[in-house]
């Protein structure tokens, strides 16, 4: 898919957001899916309030709010919004969520300049109202909030500050590691595209390196940032299969398959 096709499809999603509407569902432990069929959003219930990972687009805010209600929670209880990277489809609704809840908004420090100097890098930036970024991730530390431990990991490439999240939870007394890679898209990662966008060419090699490093991680359950990124892993289909419990999401090879597929795409299209 070339840039023209991507732009046309994105414009359609912005103009007709109901085409990507989905129902929320419980994933495992204290983790819930509240996103769309295009962009994932994950809600984490803690003893001190809710954590939201990514908030999708401003145009799908009403779907996000309704999904959180359907999942059995009050959106006003969101205390922290963790943004995976500074593209419009992951942060577009941030201003509205912050105004509604007063929550903290976290982002990778290497993406701060998207909002301070280069709003053009947000893409479709006219759809992203300005919001207050209150915190940046410390990649040397875990975030322990309300009894839930989340480890942010810097994965530069898709953007300079792309951040992945490793979340510890439980299912039927068993400890599980769930993970969301913050940005697997290869659009913009080739050296000519990086030069055109006035971004460090080193991001090209960073993308490959972080994929190689991330493939070595043990992950029990993949939380795809875009549902379509998961390979041979029908995340939405599993979510809507009410005949099985949360063990249906456990696939300890799905993480490697997903990252390996992106590595192949990267080598075929960006090298």
Short mmCIF file of C-alpha atoms in Angstrom, two decimals:
data_model
loop_
_atom_site.label_atom_id
_atom_site.label_comp_id
_atom_site.label_asym_id
_atom_site.label_seq_id
_atom_site.Cartn_x
_atom_site.Cartn_y
_atom_site.Cartn_z
CA UNK A 1 0.00 0.00 0.00
CA UNK A 2 1.55 3.33 -1.06
CA UNK A 3 1.18 6.72 0.61
CA UNK A 4 -1.74 7.74 -1.62
CA UNK A 5 -3.71 4.63 -0.68
CA UNK A 6 -2.87 5.10 3.00
CA UNK A 7 -4.04 8.71 2.89
CA UNK A 8 -7.30 7.84 1.12
CA UNK A 9 -8.07 5.07 3.60
CA UNK A 10 -7.23 7.29 6.57
CA UNK A 11 -9.43 10.10 5.28
CA UNK A 12 -12.31 7.63 5.00
CA UNK A 13 -11.81 6.50 8.57
CA UNK A 14 -11.74 10.10 9.77
CA UNK A 15 -14.86 11.00 7.80
CA UNK A 16 -16.77 7.81 8.64
CA UNK A 17 -15.44 6.58 11.99
CA UNK A 18 -18.35 4.19 12.48
CA UNK A 19 -16.82 1.86 9.88
CA UNK A 20 -14.15 0.85 12.40
CA UNK A 21 -16.42 0.63 15.47
CA UNK A 22 -16.07 -2.50 17.62
CA UNK A 23 -17.34 -3.80 20.93
CA UNK A 24 -15.10 -3.82 24.01
CA UNK A 25 -14.10 -7.06 25.68
CA UNK A 26 -12.14 -8.43 28.61
CA UNK A 27 -8.71 -9.72 27.59
CA UNK A 28 -7.14 -11.15 30.73
CA UNK A 29 -6.71 -10.24 34.39
CA UNK A 30 -7.31 -6.50 34.74
CA UNK A 31 -6.86 -5.68 31.02
CA UNK A 32 -9.68 -4.72 28.64
CA UNK A 33 -9.78 -3.89 24.93
CA UNK A 34 -11.71 -0.65 24.25
CA UNK A 35 -10.36 0.29 20.82
CA UNK A 36 -11.50 0.03 17.22
CA UNK A 37 -10.89 -2.47 14.44
CA UNK A 38 -8.04 -0.22 13.29
CA UNK A 39 -6.39 1.27 16.39
CA UNK A 40 -6.22 -0.52 19.72
CA UNK A 41 -6.82 1.10 23.09
CA UNK A 42 -6.34 -0.88 26.29
CA UNK A 43 -7.88 -0.14 29.67
CA UNK A 44 -6.20 -1.40 32.84
CA UNK A 45 -8.12 -1.54 36.10
CA UNK A 46 -6.05 -0.81 39.21
CA UNK A 47 -6.69 -0.19 42.89
CA UNK A 48 -6.02 3.53 42.37
CA UNK A 49 -7.96 4.12 39.17
CA UNK A 50 -7.77 3.35 35.48
CA UNK A 51 -4.82 3.40 33.10
CA UNK A 52 -5.55 3.91 29.40
CA UNK A 53 -2.97 2.92 26.79
CA UNK A 54 -3.52 5.01 23.65
CA UNK A 55 -6.76 6.85 22.98
CA UNK A 56 -7.08 6.65 19.17
CA UNK A 57 -8.51 9.54 17.19
CA UNK A 58 -10.56 12.54 18.20
CA UNK A 59 -13.20 11.35 15.71
CA UNK A 60 -13.61 8.06 17.58
CA UNK A 61 -13.73 9.57 21.07
CA UNK A 62 -17.44 8.78 21.43
CA UNK A 63 -16.70 5.14 20.65
CA UNK A 64 -13.92 5.03 23.24
CA UNK A 65 -16.08 6.58 25.96
CA UNK A 66 -18.99 4.27 25.16
CA UNK A 67 -16.67 1.26 25.08
CA UNK A 68 -15.27 2.07 28.53
CA UNK A 69 -18.83 2.33 29.86
CA UNK A 70 -19.78 -0.97 28.20
CA UNK A 71 -16.76 -2.62 29.81
CA UNK A 72 -18.21 -1.59 33.18
CA UNK A 73 -16.07 1.43 34.03
CA UNK A 74 -16.42 5.18 34.35
CA UNK A 75 -14.11 7.04 31.93
CA UNK A 76 -13.73 9.79 34.52
CA UNK A 77 -11.72 7.31 36.62
CA UNK A 78 -8.82 7.38 34.13
CA UNK A 79 -5.75 8.56 36.05
CA UNK A 80 -3.01 7.96 33.50
CA UNK A 81 -3.00 7.99 29.71
CA UNK A 82 0.06 6.26 28.26
CA UNK A 83 0.67 7.18 24.62
CA UNK A 84 2.76 4.77 22.59
CA UNK A 85 3.96 7.35 20.06
CA UNK A 86 3.14 10.75 18.64
CA UNK A 87 0.96 9.91 15.65
CA UNK A 88 -2.60 11.22 15.34
CA UNK A 89 -4.27 7.79 15.43
CA UNK A 90 -2.83 7.07 18.89
CA UNK A 91 -3.14 10.50 20.56
CA UNK A 92 -5.93 12.33 18.73
CA UNK A 93 -8.43 12.07 21.59
CA UNK A 94 -5.89 12.98 24.31
CA UNK A 95 -7.11 16.57 24.80
CA UNK A 96 -10.71 15.47 25.36
CA UNK A 97 -9.72 12.64 27.71
CA UNK A 98 -7.55 15.01 29.73
CA UNK A 99 -10.31 17.62 29.97
CA UNK A 100 -12.80 14.95 31.02
CA UNK A 101 -10.62 13.30 33.66
CA UNK A 102 -7.70 15.55 34.59
CA UNK A 103 -5.42 12.57 33.93
CA UNK A 104 -1.67 12.58 33.48
CA UNK A 105 -0.48 12.12 29.90
CA UNK A 106 2.76 10.22 29.34
CA UNK A 107 4.82 9.94 26.15
CA UNK A 108 8.35 9.03 25.09
CA UNK A 109 10.64 12.04 25.54
CA UNK A 110 12.05 11.62 22.01
CA UNK A 111 8.58 12.32 20.60
CA UNK A 112 8.09 15.54 22.58
CA UNK A 113 9.33 17.66 19.69
CA UNK A 114 6.43 16.42 17.56
CA UNK A 115 4.17 18.54 19.76
CA UNK A 116 6.56 21.38 20.53
CA UNK A 117 8.28 21.98 17.18
CA UNK A 118 7.16 19.62 14.40
CA UNK A 119 3.41 19.09 14.56
CA UNK A 120 3.55 18.06 10.91
CA UNK A 121 5.11 14.78 12.09
CA UNK A 122 1.92 13.92 13.97
CA UNK A 123 0.27 13.50 10.52
CA UNK A 124 -3.27 14.83 10.05
CA UNK A 125 -2.19 17.19 12.84
CA UNK A 126 -5.25 19.38 12.24
CA UNK A 127 -7.28 16.56 13.84
CA UNK A 128 -5.22 16.61 17.07
CA UNK A 129 -6.05 19.43 19.51
CA UNK A 130 -3.13 20.51 21.68
CA UNK A 131 -2.89 18.85 25.09
CA UNK A 132 -0.60 18.98 28.12
CA UNK A 133 2.07 16.28 28.32
CA UNK A 134 2.76 15.82 32.03
CA UNK A 135 5.27 12.95 32.12
CA UNK A 136 7.84 11.10 30.01
CA UNK A 137 8.82 7.46 30.46
CA UNK A 138 11.88 6.44 32.44
CA UNK A 139 13.03 3.34 30.57
CA UNK A 140 15.22 2.30 33.47
CA UNK A 141 12.25 1.97 35.82
CA UNK A 142 8.95 0.18 36.06
CA UNK A 143 5.69 2.02 36.61
CA UNK A 144 3.92 0.58 39.64
CA UNK A 145 0.45 2.05 39.95
CA UNK A 146 -2.40 0.64 41.98
CA UNK A 147 -0.75 -2.77 42.26
CA UNK A 148 -0.13 -3.11 38.51
CA UNK A 149 3.43 -3.16 37.17
CA UNK A 150 4.12 -1.85 33.66
CA UNK A 151 7.57 -1.77 32.10
CA UNK A 152 7.99 0.84 29.32
CA UNK A 153 10.60 -0.06 26.69
CA UNK A 154 12.06 2.39 24.16
CA UNK A 155 11.60 1.04 20.62
CA UNK A 156 12.70 3.83 18.22
CA UNK A 157 12.07 3.51 14.51
CA UNK A 158 8.43 4.15 13.67
CA UNK A 159 8.98 7.39 15.59
CA UNK A 160 12.01 8.45 17.66
CA UNK A 161 10.12 7.97 20.94
CA UNK A 162 8.05 4.88 20.20
CA UNK A 163 7.40 3.06 23.47
CA UNK A 164 6.29 -0.52 24.08
CA UNK A 165 4.61 -1.76 27.24
CA UNK A 166 5.12 -5.01 29.14
CA UNK A 167 2.35 -5.61 31.66
CA UNK A 168 2.28 -8.20 34.41
CA UNK A 169 -1.15 -9.64 35.19
CA UNK A 170 -2.73 -12.89 36.37
CA UNK A 171 -5.13 -15.46 34.97
CA UNK A 172 -6.50 -18.14 37.29
CA UNK A 173 -3.58 -17.64 39.66
CA UNK A 174 -0.93 -17.82 36.92
CA UNK A 175 1.40 -14.89 36.31
CA UNK A 176 1.34 -13.73 32.69
CA UNK A 177 3.26 -11.17 30.66
CA UNK A 178 1.20 -9.16 28.19
CA UNK A 179 2.92 -6.83 25.75
CA UNK A 180 1.99 -4.10 23.31
CA UNK A 181 4.64 -3.01 20.82
CA UNK A 182 4.27 0.74 20.50
CA UNK A 183 4.83 1.14 16.77
CA UNK A 184 5.45 -1.48 14.10
CA UNK A 185 4.53 0.54 11.01
CA UNK A 186 7.28 0.62 8.36
CA UNK A 187 5.92 3.68 6.55
CA UNK A 188 8.48 6.44 6.95
CA UNK A 189 11.32 4.18 8.11
CA UNK A 190 13.25 4.01 4.82
CA UNK A 191 16.28 6.29 4.60
CA UNK A 192 14.82 8.45 1.76
CA UNK A 193 11.62 8.99 3.77
CA UNK A 194 13.56 9.86 6.92
CA UNK A 195 15.63 12.41 4.98
CA UNK A 196 12.48 13.88 3.42
CA UNK A 197 10.88 14.22 6.88
CA UNK A 198 14.10 15.69 8.35
CA UNK A 199 14.41 12.88 10.86
CA UNK A 200 17.60 11.06 11.90
CA UNK A 201 18.57 8.44 9.32
CA UNK A 202 19.71 6.32 12.27
CA UNK A 203 16.05 5.47 12.90
CA UNK A 204 16.29 3.06 9.98
CA UNK A 205 18.85 0.93 11.80
CA UNK A 206 17.16 1.54 15.15
CA UNK A 207 14.00 -0.09 13.81
CA UNK A 208 15.84 -3.27 12.87
CA UNK A 209 17.81 -3.37 16.12
CA UNK A 210 14.83 -2.95 18.42
CA UNK A 211 12.87 -5.64 16.54
CA UNK A 212 15.76 -8.05 17.02
CA UNK A 213 15.91 -7.20 20.72
CA UNK A 214 12.16 -7.38 21.23
CA UNK A 215 11.96 -10.80 19.57
CA UNK A 216 14.00 -12.19 22.45
CA UNK A 217 11.38 -11.16 25.01
CA UNK A 218 9.00 -13.72 26.46
CA UNK A 219 5.38 -12.68 25.96
CA UNK A 220 2.36 -14.79 26.88
CA UNK A 221 -0.31 -12.55 25.37
CA UNK A 222 0.08 -10.07 22.50
CA UNK A 223 -1.83 -6.80 22.77
CA UNK A 224 -1.58 -5.53 19.18
CA UNK A 225 -1.41 -1.73 18.82
CA UNK A 226 -3.13 -2.21 15.45
CA UNK A 227 -5.24 -5.34 15.23
CA UNK A 228 -3.92 -6.04 11.73
CA UNK A 229 -0.32 -6.27 12.91
CA UNK A 230 -0.81 -9.61 14.65
CA UNK A 231 0.06 -12.55 12.37
CA UNK A 232 -2.15 -15.66 12.47
CA UNK A 233 -3.60 -14.27 15.69
CA UNK A 234 -7.22 -13.20 15.35
CA UNK A 235 -7.30 -10.88 18.33
CA UNK A 236 -10.81 -9.53 17.73
CA UNK A 237 -12.12 -12.98 16.87
CA UNK A 238 -10.74 -14.34 20.13
CA UNK A 239 -12.24 -11.42 22.00
CA UNK A 240 -15.71 -12.11 20.65
CA UNK A 241 -15.52 -15.86 21.27
CA UNK A 242 -17.51 -16.12 24.49
CA UNK A 243 -17.26 -19.91 24.64
CA UNK A 244 -13.74 -19.79 26.07
CA UNK A 245 -12.02 -17.98 28.91
CA UNK A 246 -9.00 -15.69 28.86
CA UNK A 247 -6.65 -18.62 28.25
CA UNK A 248 -7.70 -18.36 24.58
CA UNK A 249 -5.39 -15.32 24.23
CA UNK A 250 -2.29 -17.17 25.44
CA UNK A 251 0.04 -17.81 22.52
CA UNK A 252 3.69 -17.66 23.48
CA UNK A 253 4.85 -17.62 19.85
CA UNK A 254 2.50 -14.88 18.59
CA UNK A 255 4.87 -12.07 19.65
CA UNK A 256 7.76 -13.56 17.67
CA UNK A 257 5.55 -14.20 14.62
CA UNK A 258 4.30 -10.61 14.64
CA UNK A 259 7.76 -9.07 14.92
CA UNK A 260 9.26 -11.49 12.39
CA UNK A 261 6.58 -10.51 9.89
CA UNK A 262 7.42 -6.83 10.35
CA UNK A 263 11.12 -7.54 9.99
CA UNK A 264 10.42 -9.25 6.66
CA UNK A 265 8.32 -6.29 5.46
CA UNK A 266 11.05 -3.92 6.57
CA UNK A 267 13.76 -5.80 4.68
CA UNK A 268 11.64 -6.10 1.54
CA UNK A 269 10.49 -2.48 1.44
CA UNK A 270 12.94 -0.30 3.38
CA UNK A 271 16.41 -1.71 2.71
#
